[in-house]
Amino acid sequence: MSFRERIVGLLREFPAVIIHPFQFVRECLRDRDQEIDNCDPRGKTNS
């Protein structure tokens, strides 16, 4: 695999890695505004 192919592969993988954590946080904050706690890492829903 050439150096260039490796870079292209990384760039193809990277957006998902960057976008998904922020998407999770955004959904988290939206749900917390509705008093649904999806941010709890243990997965408890205390309303």
Coordinates of C-alpha atoms in Angstrom, one line a residue:
M1 CA 0.0 0.0 0.0
S2 CA 1.4 3.3 -1.0
F3 CA 1.8 6.3 1.3
R4 CA -0.9 8.2 -0.6
E5 CA -3.4 5.3 -0.4
R6 CA -2.8 5.2 3.3
I7 CA -3.6 8.9 3.6
V8 CA -6.7 8.6 1.6
G9 CA -7.8 5.7 3.7
L10 CA -7.3 7.7 6.9
L11 CA -9.2 10.7 5.5
R12 CA -12.0 8.3 4.6
E13 CA -12.2 6.9 8.1
F14 CA -11.6 10.2 9.9
P15 CA -14.9 12.1 9.4
A16 CA -16.9 9.3 11.1
V17 CA -14.5 9.4 14.1
I18 CA -14.8 13.2 14.4
I19 CA -18.5 13.6 13.7
H20 CA -20.0 10.7 15.8
P21 CA -18.8 11.9 19.3
F22 CA -20.2 15.4 18.7
Q23 CA -23.5 13.9 17.3
F24 CA -23.8 11.8 20.5
V25 CA -23.2 14.9 22.7
R26 CA -25.7 16.9 20.7
E27 CA -28.4 14.2 21.1
C28 CA -27.4 13.9 24.7
L29 CA -28.0 17.6 25.4
R30 CA -31.3 17.6 23.4
D31 CA -32.6 14.7 25.4
R32 CA -31.4 16.3 28.7
D33 CA -33.5 19.3 27.8
Q34 CA -36.5 17.0 27.5
E35 CA -35.5 15.5 30.9
I36 CA -34.5 12.2 29.3
D37 CA -31.1 11.1 30.6
N38 CA -29.4 9.3 27.7
C39 CA -26.0 10.7 28.8
D40 CA -25.7 8.4 31.8
P41 CA -23.0 5.8 30.8
R42 CA -24.8 3.2 32.9
G43 CA -27.9 3.6 30.7
K44 CA -30.2 4.4 33.5
T45 CA -33.3 6.5 32.7
N46 CA -34.3 8.5 35.7
S47 CA -37.1 10.9 34.9

